Coordinates of C-alpha atoms and ligand atoms in Angstrom, one line a residue:
M1 CA -6.2 32.5 21.4
Q2 CA -8.6 33.0 24.2
N3 CA -8.7 30.9 27.4
P4 CA -11.7 28.7 27.3
T5 CA -14.2 30.2 29.6
N6 CA -15.8 26.9 30.3
T7 CA -12.9 25.1 31.9
S8 CA -12.8 26.9 35.2
Q9 CA -12.6 24.6 38.2
H10 CA -13.2 24.9 41.9
P11 CA -10.0 26.1 43.6
A12 CA -10.0 23.0 45.8
S13 CA -10.1 20.7 42.8
Q14 CA -7.2 22.6 41.2
T15 CA -5.0 21.7 44.1
A16 CA -5.9 18.1 43.7
I17 CA -5.0 18.2 40.0
Q18 CA -1.6 19.7 40.6
S19 CA -0.6 17.0 43.2
S20 CA -1.4 14.0 41.0
T21 CA -2.5 13.2 37.5
P22 CA -6.2 12.8 37.5
S23 CA -7.9 9.9 35.7
L24 CA -10.1 10.7 32.7
E25 CA -13.1 9.9 34.8
E26 CA -12.0 12.4 37.5
K27 CA -11.3 15.0 34.9
L28 CA -14.7 14.6 33.3
T29 CA -16.5 14.6 36.7
L30 CA -14.7 17.8 37.7
R31 CA -15.5 19.4 34.4
L32 CA -19.2 18.5 34.7
E33 CA -19.3 19.9 38.3
S34 CA -17.8 23.1 37.0
L35 CA -20.2 23.4 34.1
R36 CA -23.1 22.7 36.4
A37 CA -22.0 25.6 38.6
H38 CA -21.3 28.1 35.9
K39 CA -23.5 27.4 32.9
S40 CA -27.0 26.3 31.9
K41 CA -27.9 23.5 29.5
T42 CA -28.6 24.8 26.0
T43 CA -29.2 21.6 24.2
A44 CA -30.8 18.2 24.9
L45 CA -28.9 15.0 23.8
N46 CA -30.3 12.4 26.1
D47 CA -32.3 10.6 23.3
E48 CA -31.3 7.1 22.2
R49 CA -29.8 8.1 18.9
S50 CA -27.5 10.9 20.3
R51 CA -26.4 8.7 23.2
A52 CA -25.6 5.8 20.8
W53 CA -23.6 8.2 18.6
I54 CA -21.7 9.7 21.6
S55 CA -20.9 6.3 23.1
K56 CA -19.6 5.0 19.7
N57 CA -17.2 7.9 19.3
L58 CA -15.9 7.8 22.9
S59 CA -13.8 4.7 22.4
L60 CA -11.9 6.3 19.5
I61 CA -10.6 9.0 21.8
G62 CA -9.8 6.7 24.7
I63 CA -12.8 7.5 27.0
P64 CA -14.5 4.4 28.4
T65 CA -18.1 4.1 27.1
K66 CA -19.3 3.5 30.7
L67 CA -18.8 7.3 31.1
V68 CA -21.4 8.1 28.5
D69 CA -23.8 9.7 31.0
I70 CA -21.3 12.2 32.2
C71 CA -20.3 12.9 28.5
V72 CA -23.8 13.4 27.4
E73 CA -24.4 15.9 30.1
I74 CA -21.2 17.8 29.4
L75 CA -22.2 18.2 25.8
E76 CA -25.6 19.5 26.8
Y77 CA -23.9 22.4 28.5
M78 CA -21.7 23.1 25.4
G79 CA -24.6 24.1 23.1
D80 CA -23.5 27.7 23.2
T81 CA -20.1 26.9 21.6
R82 CA -20.0 27.4 17.9
L83 CA -17.9 25.9 15.2
V84 CA -16.3 28.1 12.6
W85 CA -14.8 26.3 9.6
L86 CA -12.5 28.5 7.5
H87 CA -11.5 27.5 3.9
L88 CA -8.1 28.6 2.7
Q89 CA -6.0 27.0 -0.1
E90 CA -7.4 23.5 -0.5
C91 CA -9.7 21.2 -2.6
T92 CA -12.5 20.9 -0.1
G93 CA -11.8 17.2 0.3
C94 CA -11.7 17.6 4.1
S95 CA -15.2 19.0 4.1
E96 CA -16.3 16.2 1.7
S97 CA -14.9 13.6 4.1
L98 CA -16.9 15.0 7.0
L99 CA -20.0 15.3 4.9
R100 CA -19.9 11.5 4.4
T101 CA -20.1 10.7 8.1
E102 CA -22.8 8.2 9.0
E103 CA -25.0 7.4 12.0
P104 CA -26.5 9.8 12.7
G105 CA -25.3 11.8 9.8
F106 CA -23.9 15.3 9.1
D107 CA -27.2 17.1 9.8
V108 CA -27.4 15.8 13.4
L109 CA -23.8 16.5 13.8
I110 CA -24.0 20.1 12.9
F111 CA -27.4 21.0 14.3
D112 CA -27.6 18.9 17.5
I113 CA -24.2 18.0 18.7
F114 CA -21.8 20.6 17.5
K115 CA -23.4 23.9 16.4
L116 CA -21.9 24.8 13.0
H117 CA -21.9 28.6 12.7
Y118 CA -19.9 29.2 9.5
H119 CA -18.8 26.9 6.7
D120 CA -18.4 28.2 3.1
L121 CA -19.6 24.9 1.6
V122 CA -22.8 24.3 3.5
L123 CA -23.8 27.9 4.5
A124 CA -27.2 29.0 3.2
A125 CA -26.1 32.7 3.2
S126 CA -23.6 34.0 0.7
G127 CA -21.6 37.2 0.0
H128 CA -22.0 40.1 2.5
N129 CA -24.5 38.1 4.6
A130 CA -22.1 35.3 5.0
H131 CA -19.3 37.6 6.1
E132 CA -21.7 39.3 8.6
I133 CA -22.0 35.9 10.2
L134 CA -18.3 35.4 10.4
H135 CA -17.6 38.9 11.8
T136 CA -20.1 38.8 14.6
I137 CA -18.7 35.6 16.0
E138 CA -16.3 37.2 18.5
S139 CA -19.0 37.6 21.2
T140 CA -19.7 33.9 21.2
P141 CA -17.3 31.1 22.3
Y142 CA -16.2 29.3 19.2
V143 CA -13.8 26.5 18.1
L144 CA -12.0 27.2 14.8
L145 CA -11.3 24.6 12.2
V146 CA -9.1 25.6 9.3
E147 CA -8.9 23.7 6.0
G148 CA -6.2 24.7 3.6
S149 CA -2.8 26.3 3.6
V150 CA -2.1 30.1 4.0
S151 CA -0.3 32.0 1.3
M152 CA 2.2 34.5 2.4
G153 CA 4.5 37.4 1.4
E154 CA 4.0 38.8 -2.1
Q155 CA 1.6 35.9 -2.7
E156 CA -0.5 36.6 0.4
E157 CA -3.6 37.6 -1.7
Y158 CA -3.6 34.4 -3.7
I159 CA -6.3 33.4 -1.3
T160 CA -8.8 36.0 -0.3
L161 CA -12.2 35.9 1.4
G162 CA -14.6 38.8 0.8
G163 CA -11.7 41.0 -0.2
K164 CA -9.4 40.1 2.8
S165 CA -6.4 37.9 2.5
G166 CA -6.7 34.4 4.0
Y167 CA -3.8 35.3 6.3
T168 CA -5.7 38.3 7.7
E169 CA -8.9 36.4 8.2
A170 CA -7.2 33.4 9.8
A171 CA -5.1 35.7 12.1
H172 CA -8.3 37.4 13.4
L173 CA -10.2 34.2 13.9
I174 CA -7.3 32.3 15.6
D175 CA -6.9 35.2 18.0
H176 CA -10.4 34.9 19.4
A177 CA -10.9 31.1 19.2
Q178 CA -11.1 28.8 22.2
A179 CA -9.2 26.0 20.3
V180 CA -7.8 25.8 16.8
F181 CA -7.8 22.6 14.7
A182 CA -5.9 22.4 11.4
V183 CA -8.1 20.0 9.4
G184 CA -6.2 18.2 6.7
T185 CA -2.6 18.1 5.6
C186 CA -2.8 21.5 3.8
S187 CA -3.5 23.5 6.9
S188 CA -1.3 21.3 9.0
Y189 CA 1.9 21.2 6.9
G190 CA 1.2 23.0 3.6
G191 CA -0.1 20.0 1.6
I192 CA -0.3 20.0 -2.2
Q193 CA -0.1 23.7 -2.7
T194 CA 3.3 23.8 -1.0
A195 CA 4.7 20.9 -3.1
H196 CA 7.7 22.0 -5.2
P197 CA 7.9 24.7 -6.5
N198 CA 5.2 26.1 -4.1
P199 CA 3.9 28.8 -6.4
T200 CA 1.6 30.4 -3.8
N201 CA 4.2 30.5 -1.1
G202 CA 1.8 28.4 1.0
H203 CA 2.4 27.5 4.6
G204 CA 0.9 25.3 7.3
L205 CA -0.7 27.3 10.0
K206 CA 1.9 26.6 12.7
E207 CA 4.6 27.9 10.4
V208 CA 2.8 31.3 10.4
F209 CA 0.9 31.7 13.6
D210 CA 2.3 31.4 17.1
A211 CA -0.7 29.6 18.6
N212 CA -1.6 26.2 20.0
I213 CA -2.9 24.4 16.9
V214 CA -3.8 20.8 16.8
H215 CA -3.0 19.0 13.5
I216 CA -5.5 16.6 12.0
P217 CA -3.6 15.7 8.8
G218 CA -4.7 13.5 6.0
C219 CA -5.6 14.5 2.4
P220 CA -8.3 14.2 3.5
P221 CA -8.5 13.1 7.1
S222 CA -11.1 10.7 8.2
D223 CA -14.4 12.2 9.4
K224 CA -13.9 10.1 12.6
N225 CA -10.6 11.9 13.4
I226 CA -12.2 15.4 12.9
I227 CA -15.1 14.4 15.1
G228 CA -12.9 12.7 17.7
N229 CA -10.8 15.9 18.2
L230 CA -13.9 18.1 18.6
L231 CA -15.5 15.6 21.0
Y232 CA -12.3 15.5 23.1
F233 CA -12.1 19.3 23.3
Y234 CA -15.8 19.7 24.1
L235 CA -15.7 16.9 26.8
L236 CA -12.4 17.7 28.5
G237 CA -12.0 21.4 27.8
E238 CA -8.5 20.8 26.6
T239 CA -6.9 19.5 23.4
P240 CA -5.7 15.9 23.2
P241 CA -2.1 14.8 23.9
L242 CA 0.0 15.3 20.7
D243 CA 3.0 13.7 19.0
E244 CA 6.0 15.8 18.0
L245 CA 4.3 16.8 14.7
G246 CA 1.3 18.1 16.6
R247 CA -1.0 15.2 15.8
P248 CA -3.3 13.7 18.5
L249 CA -1.9 10.4 19.7
F250 CA -5.3 8.7 19.8
A251 CA -5.4 8.8 16.0
Y252 CA -1.8 9.1 14.8
A253 CA 0.3 7.0 17.3
K254 CA 0.5 4.0 15.1
S255 CA 1.6 3.6 11.5
V256 CA -0.8 2.6 8.7
H257 CA 1.4 -0.5 8.3
D258 CA 1.0 -1.4 12.0
L259 CA -2.8 -1.6 11.6
C260 CA -3.0 -2.9 8.0
E261 CA -5.0 -6.0 7.1
R262 CA -2.3 -7.0 4.5
R263 CA 0.4 -7.0 7.1
N264 CA 0.8 -10.8 7.3
F265 CA 1.5 -10.9 3.5
F266 CA 4.2 -8.3 4.0
L267 CA 5.8 -10.4 6.6
S268 CA 5.9 -13.5 4.4
G269 CA 7.3 -11.4 1.5
D270 CA 4.2 -11.9 -0.6
F271 CA 3.9 -8.7 -2.7
V272 CA 1.5 -7.7 -5.5
Q273 CA 3.7 -7.2 -8.6
S274 CA 1.4 -4.9 -10.5
F275 CA -2.1 -3.5 -10.2
D276 CA -3.6 -6.2 -12.4
D277 CA -1.9 -9.0 -10.4
P278 CA -4.6 -11.5 -9.3
A279 CA -2.8 -11.7 -6.0
M280 CA -4.3 -8.3 -5.3
A281 CA -7.6 -10.0 -4.5
Q282 CA -5.9 -12.5 -2.2
G283 CA -4.8 -9.6 0.0
Y284 CA -1.1 -9.6 -0.9
C285 CA 0.9 -6.6 0.3
L286 CA 1.1 -3.4 -1.9
Y287 CA 4.6 -2.3 -0.8
K288 CA 6.1 -3.2 -4.2
V289 CA 3.6 -1.1 -6.0
G290 CA 4.4 1.9 -3.9
C291 CA 2.6 1.6 -0.5
K292 CA 4.1 4.1 1.9
G293 CA 2.1 2.7 4.9
P294 CA 5.3 1.9 7.0
Y295 CA 6.2 5.6 6.9
T296 CA 2.8 7.1 7.5
F297 CA 1.2 7.6 10.9
N298 CA -2.6 7.4 10.8
N299 CA -5.4 5.1 11.8
C300 CA -7.1 4.8 8.3
P301 CA -7.3 0.9 8.5
K302 CA -9.3 1.3 11.7
V303 CA -11.6 4.3 11.0
K304 CA -11.8 4.1 7.2
F305 CA -13.7 6.7 5.0
N306 CA -17.1 7.3 3.4
A307 CA -19.3 6.0 6.2
K308 CA -16.6 3.4 7.0
T309 CA -16.9 1.8 3.6
S310 CA -13.2 1.4 2.7
W311 CA -9.7 2.9 2.8
P312 CA -7.0 3.2 0.2
V313 CA -5.2 -0.2 0.8
Q314 CA -8.5 -2.1 1.0
A315 CA -9.5 -0.4 -2.3
G316 CA -6.3 -1.8 -3.9
H317 CA -4.0 1.2 -3.9
G318 CA -1.0 1.7 -1.6
C319 CA -1.0 4.5 1.0
I320 CA 0.6 7.6 -0.5
G321 CA 1.6 9.0 2.9
C322 CA -1.1 11.7 2.7
S323 CA -0.9 12.6 6.4
E324 CA 2.8 13.2 6.5
P325 CA 4.5 16.6 6.1
N326 CA 5.5 17.3 2.4
F327 CA 4.4 13.9 1.3
W328 CA 4.1 15.0 -2.4
D329 CA 7.8 15.7 -2.5
N330 CA 9.2 13.4 0.2
F331 CA 8.1 10.0 -0.8
G332 CA 9.4 9.6 -4.4
L333 CA 7.2 8.1 -7.0
I334 CA 3.7 7.2 -5.9
E335 CA 3.5 3.8 -7.4
K336 CA 7.1 2.7 -6.8
P337 CA 8.8 1.6 -3.5
I338 CA 10.8 4.2 -1.9
S339 CA 14.4 4.0 -3.2
N340 CA 17.2 6.1 -4.6
D341 CA 16.0 5.1 -8.1
S342 CA 12.6 6.6 -7.6
I343 CA 13.6 10.1 -6.6
A344 CA 11.4 12.4 -8.5
G345 CA 13.2 14.8 -10.8
F346 CA 13.7 17.6 -8.2
T347 CA 15.2 18.0 -4.8
P348 CA 12.8 16.7 -2.2
R349 CA 11.7 19.2 0.4
F350 CA 12.8 17.8 3.7
S351 CA 12.8 21.1 5.6
Q352 CA 11.0 19.8 8.7
Q353 CA 13.2 16.7 8.8
S354 CA 16.4 18.8 8.3
A355 CA 15.4 21.1 11.1
M356 CA 14.8 18.1 13.4
D357 CA 18.1 16.6 12.4
A358 CA 19.9 19.9 13.0
A359 CA 18.4 20.0 16.5
L360 CA 19.6 16.5 17.2
D361 CA 23.1 17.3 15.8
L362 CA 23.4 20.1 18.4
R363 CA 23.3 17.4 21.1
I364 CA 26.2 15.4 19.6
T365 CA 29.8 16.3 20.2
Q366 CA 33.0 14.6 19.0
C367 CA 35.4 13.3 21.7
A368 CA 38.8 11.6 21.8
K369 CA 38.8 7.8 21.5
A370 CA 39.4 6.1 24.9
K371 CA 40.7 2.6 25.2
D372 CA 38.4 1.6 28.0
M373 CA 36.2 2.9 30.7
A374 CA 39.1 3.8 33.0
E375 CA 40.6 6.0 30.2
C376 CA 37.4 7.7 29.3
G377 CA 37.6 9.6 32.5
I378 CA 34.0 10.2 33.4
D379 CA 32.6 9.8 36.9
Q380 CA 29.0 9.4 36.0
G381 CA 27.3 8.3 32.8
V382 CA 27.7 5.5 30.4
F383 CA 30.6 4.4 28.2
V384 CA 29.8 2.3 25.2
N385 CA 32.5 0.7 23.2
L386 CA 30.8 -0.9 20.3
D387 CA 34.0 -2.2 18.8
S388 CA 34.9 -4.1 22.0
S389 CA 31.3 -5.0 22.5
E390 CA 30.9 -3.7 26.0
I391 CA 28.8 -1.2 27.8
C392 CA 29.9 0.3 31.1
L393 CA 27.6 2.1 33.4
V394 CA 29.7 4.5 35.3
D395 CA 28.4 5.6 38.7
T396 CA 30.2 7.0 41.7
Q397 CA 28.8 4.1 43.8
T398 CA 28.6 1.1 41.5
N399 CA 30.3 0.7 38.2
K400 CA 28.7 -2.0 36.0
R401 CA 30.0 -3.7 32.9
Y402 CA 27.8 -5.5 30.4
R403 CA 28.9 -7.6 27.6
I404 CA 27.1 -7.2 24.3
N405 CA 25.9 -10.4 22.5
V406 CA 24.4 -9.8 19.1
G407 CA 23.6 -13.4 18.4
E408 CA 24.1 -15.2 15.1
T409 CA 26.1 -13.2 12.6
R410 CA 26.9 -15.7 9.8
P411 CA 24.5 -15.2 6.9
A412 CA 24.0 -18.8 6.0
Q413 CA 23.0 -19.6 9.6
I414 CA 20.8 -16.6 9.9
L415 CA 18.8 -17.8 6.9
E416 CA 18.7 -21.4 8.2
A417 CA 17.3 -20.2 11.5
L418 CA 14.7 -18.1 9.8
E419 CA 13.7 -21.0 7.5
S420 CA 13.0 -23.2 10.5
K421 CA 11.3 -20.6 12.7
S422 CA 7.7 -20.6 11.5
K423 CA 5.6 -21.2 8.4
Q424 CA 5.6 -17.5 7.7
T425 CA 9.4 -17.0 7.9
K426 CA 9.9 -20.2 5.8
R427 CA 7.7 -18.6 3.1
L428 CA 9.7 -15.4 3.5
C429 CA 12.9 -17.2 2.7
E430 CA 11.3 -18.9 -0.3
N431 CA 10.3 -15.5 -1.6
Y432 CA 13.8 -14.2 -0.9
Q433 CA 15.2 -17.2 -2.9
A434 CA 12.7 -16.6 -5.7
N435 CA 13.6 -12.9 -5.9
F436 CA 17.3 -13.1 -5.4
P437 CA 18.3 -16.6 -6.6
T438 CA 22.0 -15.9 -7.2
L439 CA 22.3 -14.2 -3.8
Y440 CA 20.5 -17.0 -2.1
N441 CA 22.6 -19.7 -3.7
A442 CA 25.8 -17.9 -2.9
L443 CA 24.9 -17.7 0.8
K444 CA 23.8 -21.3 0.9
A445 CA 27.1 -22.4 -0.6
M446 CA 29.0 -20.7 2.1
D447 CA 30.8 -22.9 4.6
T448 CA 28.2 -22.8 7.5
N449 CA 31.0 -23.3 10.0
Q450 CA 32.9 -20.3 8.7
T451 CA 33.7 -18.0 11.5
P452 CA 34.3 -14.3 11.0
S453 CA 37.6 -13.8 9.1
E454 CA 39.1 -11.7 11.9
P455 CA 38.8 -11.4 15.6
C456 CA 36.4 -8.5 15.4
A457 CA 33.7 -6.9 17.5
D458 CA 30.3 -8.5 17.4
F459 CA 28.7 -5.5 16.0
C460 CA 31.0 -5.4 12.9
A461 CA 30.4 -9.2 12.4
L462 CA 26.6 -8.6 12.6
L463 CA 26.8 -5.8 10.0
G464 CA 29.0 -8.0 7.9
G465 CA 26.3 -10.7 8.0
Y466 CA 23.6 -8.3 7.0
Y467 CA 25.7 -6.8 4.2
A468 CA 26.1 -10.4 2.9
L469 CA 22.3 -10.9 3.0
L470 CA 21.9 -7.8 0.8
K471 CA 24.9 -8.1 -1.5
G472 CA 26.1 -11.7 -1.3
E473 CA 29.6 -10.4 -0.6
T474 CA 31.4 -11.6 2.5
L475 CA 33.8 -8.8 3.0
Q476 CA 36.0 -8.5 6.1
S477 CA 33.6 -7.5 8.8
T478 CA 35.1 -4.1 9.3
H479 CA 35.0 -3.4 5.6
A480 CA 31.4 -4.6 5.4
T481 CA 30.5 -2.3 8.3
D482 CA 32.1 0.7 6.5
S483 CA 30.3 -0.3 3.2
L484 CA 27.0 -0.6 4.9
I485 CA 27.4 2.8 6.6
K486 CA 28.3 4.3 3.3
E487 CA 25.2 2.8 1.7
A488 CA 23.1 4.1 4.5
Q489 CA 24.7 7.6 4.1
S490 CA 23.8 7.6 0.4
F491 CA 20.0 7.0 1.1
A492 CA 18.3 10.1 -0.3
Y493 CA 15.3 9.9 2.0
P494 CA 14.8 10.5 5.8
H495 CA 12.4 7.5 6.1
V496 CA 13.3 4.6 8.3
S497 CA 11.7 1.3 7.4
P498 CA 10.9 0.0 10.9
L499 CA 12.7 -3.2 11.6
G500 CA 12.3 -3.8 15.3
F501 CA 15.6 -4.6 17.0
K502 CA 15.3 -5.0 20.8
W503 CA 17.7 -5.4 23.6
K504 CA 17.2 -7.9 26.4
E505 CA 19.2 -7.7 29.6
R506 CA 20.1 -10.7 31.7
A507 CA 22.6 -11.4 34.5
S508 CA 25.7 -13.2 33.3
E509 CA 26.2 -16.8 34.4
E510 CA 29.3 -17.6 36.4
S511 CA 30.9 -19.4 33.5
E512 CA 30.7 -16.5 31.2
S513 CA 31.0 -13.7 33.7
G514 CA 34.7 -12.6 33.0
G515 CA 34.1 -9.6 35.2
Y516 CA 30.8 -8.6 33.6
N517 CA 27.7 -8.0 35.6
G518 CA 25.4 -8.9 32.9
V519 CA 24.8 -9.6 29.2
L520 CA 22.9 -7.5 26.8
E521 CA 21.4 -9.7 24.1
L522 CA 20.2 -8.3 20.8
D523 CA 16.8 -9.8 19.8
S524 CA 16.9 -9.5 16.0
S525 CA 14.4 -12.2 15.0
K526 CA 11.7 -9.7 14.1
A527 CA 14.1 -7.2 12.6
L528 CA 15.5 -9.9 10.3
S529 CA 12.1 -10.8 8.9
N530 CA 11.3 -7.2 8.3
L531 CA 14.7 -6.6 6.7
L532 CA 14.2 -9.4 4.2
A533 CA 10.6 -8.4 3.5
Y534 CA 11.5 -4.8 2.7
Y535 CA 14.3 -6.0 0.5
I536 CA 12.1 -8.3 -1.4
G537 CA 9.5 -5.6 -1.6
G538 CA 11.9 -3.3 -3.5
L539 CA 13.5 -1.1 -0.9
D540 CA 17.1 -0.6 -2.2
V541 CA 20.3 -1.6 -0.4
A542 CA 20.7 2.0 0.6
G543 CA 17.3 2.1 2.2
V544 CA 17.7 -1.2 4.0
S545 CA 21.2 -0.1 5.3
F546 CA 19.8 3.2 6.5
S547 CA 17.1 1.3 8.3
I548 CA 19.5 -1.1 9.9
V549 CA 21.7 1.6 11.4
S550 CA 18.8 3.8 12.4
D551 CA 16.9 1.0 14.0
L552 CA 19.9 -0.3 15.9
G553 CA 20.4 3.3 17.1
M554 CA 16.8 3.5 18.2
A555 CA 17.0 0.2 20.2
F556 CA 20.2 1.5 21.8
G557 CA 18.6 4.8 22.7
E558 CA 15.6 3.1 24.2
L559 CA 17.9 0.9 26.3
L560 CA 19.8 3.9 27.7
R561 CA 16.5 5.7 28.3
K562 CA 15.2 2.7 30.3
W563 CA 18.4 2.8 32.4
N564 CA 17.7 6.4 33.0
V565 CA 21.4 7.2 32.5
Q566 CA 22.5 10.4 34.3
G567 CA 25.7 12.2 33.4
Q568 CA 27.7 11.8 30.2
I569 CA 27.0 9.4 27.4
I570 CA 30.0 8.3 25.5
L571 CA 29.6 6.2 22.4
Q572 CA 32.6 4.8 20.6
G573 CA 33.2 2.4 17.7
R574 CA 33.0 2.2 13.9
L575 CA 29.2 2.4 13.9
C576 CA 29.4 5.9 15.3
A577 CA 30.6 7.1 11.9
S578 CA 26.9 6.7 10.9
R579 CA 25.0 9.9 11.5
A580 CA 21.8 8.0 11.2
F581 CA 22.8 5.6 14.0
V582 CA 23.9 8.4 16.4
R583 CA 20.8 10.6 15.7
S584 CA 18.5 7.7 16.4
V585 CA 20.2 7.1 19.8
V586 CA 19.9 10.8 20.7
R587 CA 16.3 11.0 19.5
A588 CA 15.3 8.3 21.9
L589 CA 16.8 10.0 24.9
P590 CA 15.4 12.9 26.9
R591 CA 16.2 16.4 25.6
E592 CA 18.8 17.1 28.3
C593 CA 20.9 14.2 27.3
A594 CA 24.0 15.0 25.2
I595 CA 26.2 12.5 23.6
S596 CA 29.9 12.4 22.8
I597 CA 31.1 10.1 20.0
A598 CA 34.4 8.8 18.7
Y599 CA 35.1 6.4 15.8
Ligands
FSX1 FE1 -8.2 18.7 -0.1 FE2 -8.6 19.6 2.5 FE3 -6.2 17.5 0.8 FE4 -6.0 19.8 1.6 O1 -8.3 18.0 2.5 S1 -8.2 16.5 0.5 S2 -6.1 19.2 -0.6 S3 -5.6 18.0 2.8 O2 -7.2 20.8 2.7 O3 -9.4 19.8 0.9
SF4_2 FE1 -0.3 -2.7 4.2 FE2 1.1 -1.1 2.8 FE3 2.2 -2.2 5.0 FE4 1.7 -3.7 2.8 S1 3.2 -2.0 3.0 S2 1.2 -4.2 4.9 S3 -0.2 -2.8 2.0 S4 0.5 -0.7 4.9
F3S3 FE1 -3.8 8.8 3.4 FE2 -2.4 6.6 3.5 FE3 -4.6 6.9 4.9 S1 -2.8 7.8 1.7 S2 -5.8 8.2 3.6 S3 -2.7 8.1 5.2 S4 -3.9 5.1 4.0

């Protein structure tokens, strides 16, 4: 890929950029100064309609609308940059999505604001004339948008354009582009053509080309997200900050579930039971009829589609996870909740997930079990013994010991607390009772003063309590922990249903100190509501168990990251037998952190 020619800065300003992170306003101002010095305006956008459009789209990409004047002027200097839109293996839905953009409409978008140079669907020219347009582009600065996956190997010629393979055409255009955007899930991750058994040997662009490519997934993506990415690049001369799957954070940082208008019904356990259920119109949650919103990162509820008319969940169908890698294979049956029972009749393709897990596993080593911090023999790091419920921060200067307090672990009391917490949690418990009457009655019949049947670590007691909420069995806590870990291990999917455990740190009071510097309290109130909601919504015991261990691991990892632990991290205890738990801890920590475990 070429270096953008229009991002040059004054040498003095470059020094300033290196010494501190400039604000967006500073970046835009510097860029405008540079454009003024090096280019001439080639387009005029200072009319009311264009200004209103620009201003409206700025907030989506995180630029304050008060900066509209600078932005309008920058765009006026960018009139010589062309857009090239390449179609590979796809259904043209991405283009259709963009065509339905409103205010001011597609025509203004492609003639006035961005100059569309080549696009199979809307191009007036055809055949050799069209190709002529494509092949004379190199002398002009251009931004490349690719829709569709690329077929490779013996199947390379399954997609051809004017006699050349899609791969050859894409390689050439990627090479000369200022920026490359993979529009849609097909070009980002392969999409529908790469679903099992992938007959065209299709690939996402990044799997094939070693270039800086921004993913704008979605089948199709919203017009707003396509426009937002272009606007960001035109205005700032760089691509937006991305997540680990190459997606811009401004659009894909939150899950569909986080932004969904039916979310309160999820939290009260009110689910639509079928597509003709009258509760659909009341806004009940669609998880039970297959919504994959909790596992899908996209801003659809906010930006919507078709001139902002609607989005899937508003229209009455669950999210099918269309912006996630391999969603056709990875999410089970479309209209069923994710569970081991809904595995479609072939092995799901989790290649990306497996590669990510393998990378995490490389950071985990096994170590011998130590009795306590003294025996673990490290001089810097952290020693966590989950079985004895303590965390020790080891430092050559100050060693600190924290006691872990996981809160209420008895299932009957957990339910009781939830019933009296709020109207919403009361309703949740009513729905839990209605869905699992035998389970509910068994828990209610338990002796509420019953203490754990053995002097065990808090963590095991907690997992014992959760296991009882799912199965109604009150096993010995250690056995319940092992059973729950086994259930989690059996979950056929890599998707964690987000629960939301959090750790709170406080100094220990004199009366409870016992040599501890502080207490780490697990805040599980939100997690418990989510746990019951997912269970009522049809996630199986394996899925809930997988989420419990993964989410606990995530909360742990975040705590260690907040502490900025240097040195070795040693994790011990029964829970470490869970790969999902340990991986989640590691995932939350900086890449250089390695972990030793024993169980
Ligand atoms: Fe279709 Fe685009 Fe899906 Fe793919 O969208 S809507 S198959 S993401 O490449 O045309
Ligand atoms: Fe919305 Fe789906 Fe989440 Fe329910 S499960 S709140 S319908 S995103
Ligand atoms: Fe796709 Fe789900 Fe949005 S199906 S369009 S990511 S709501």
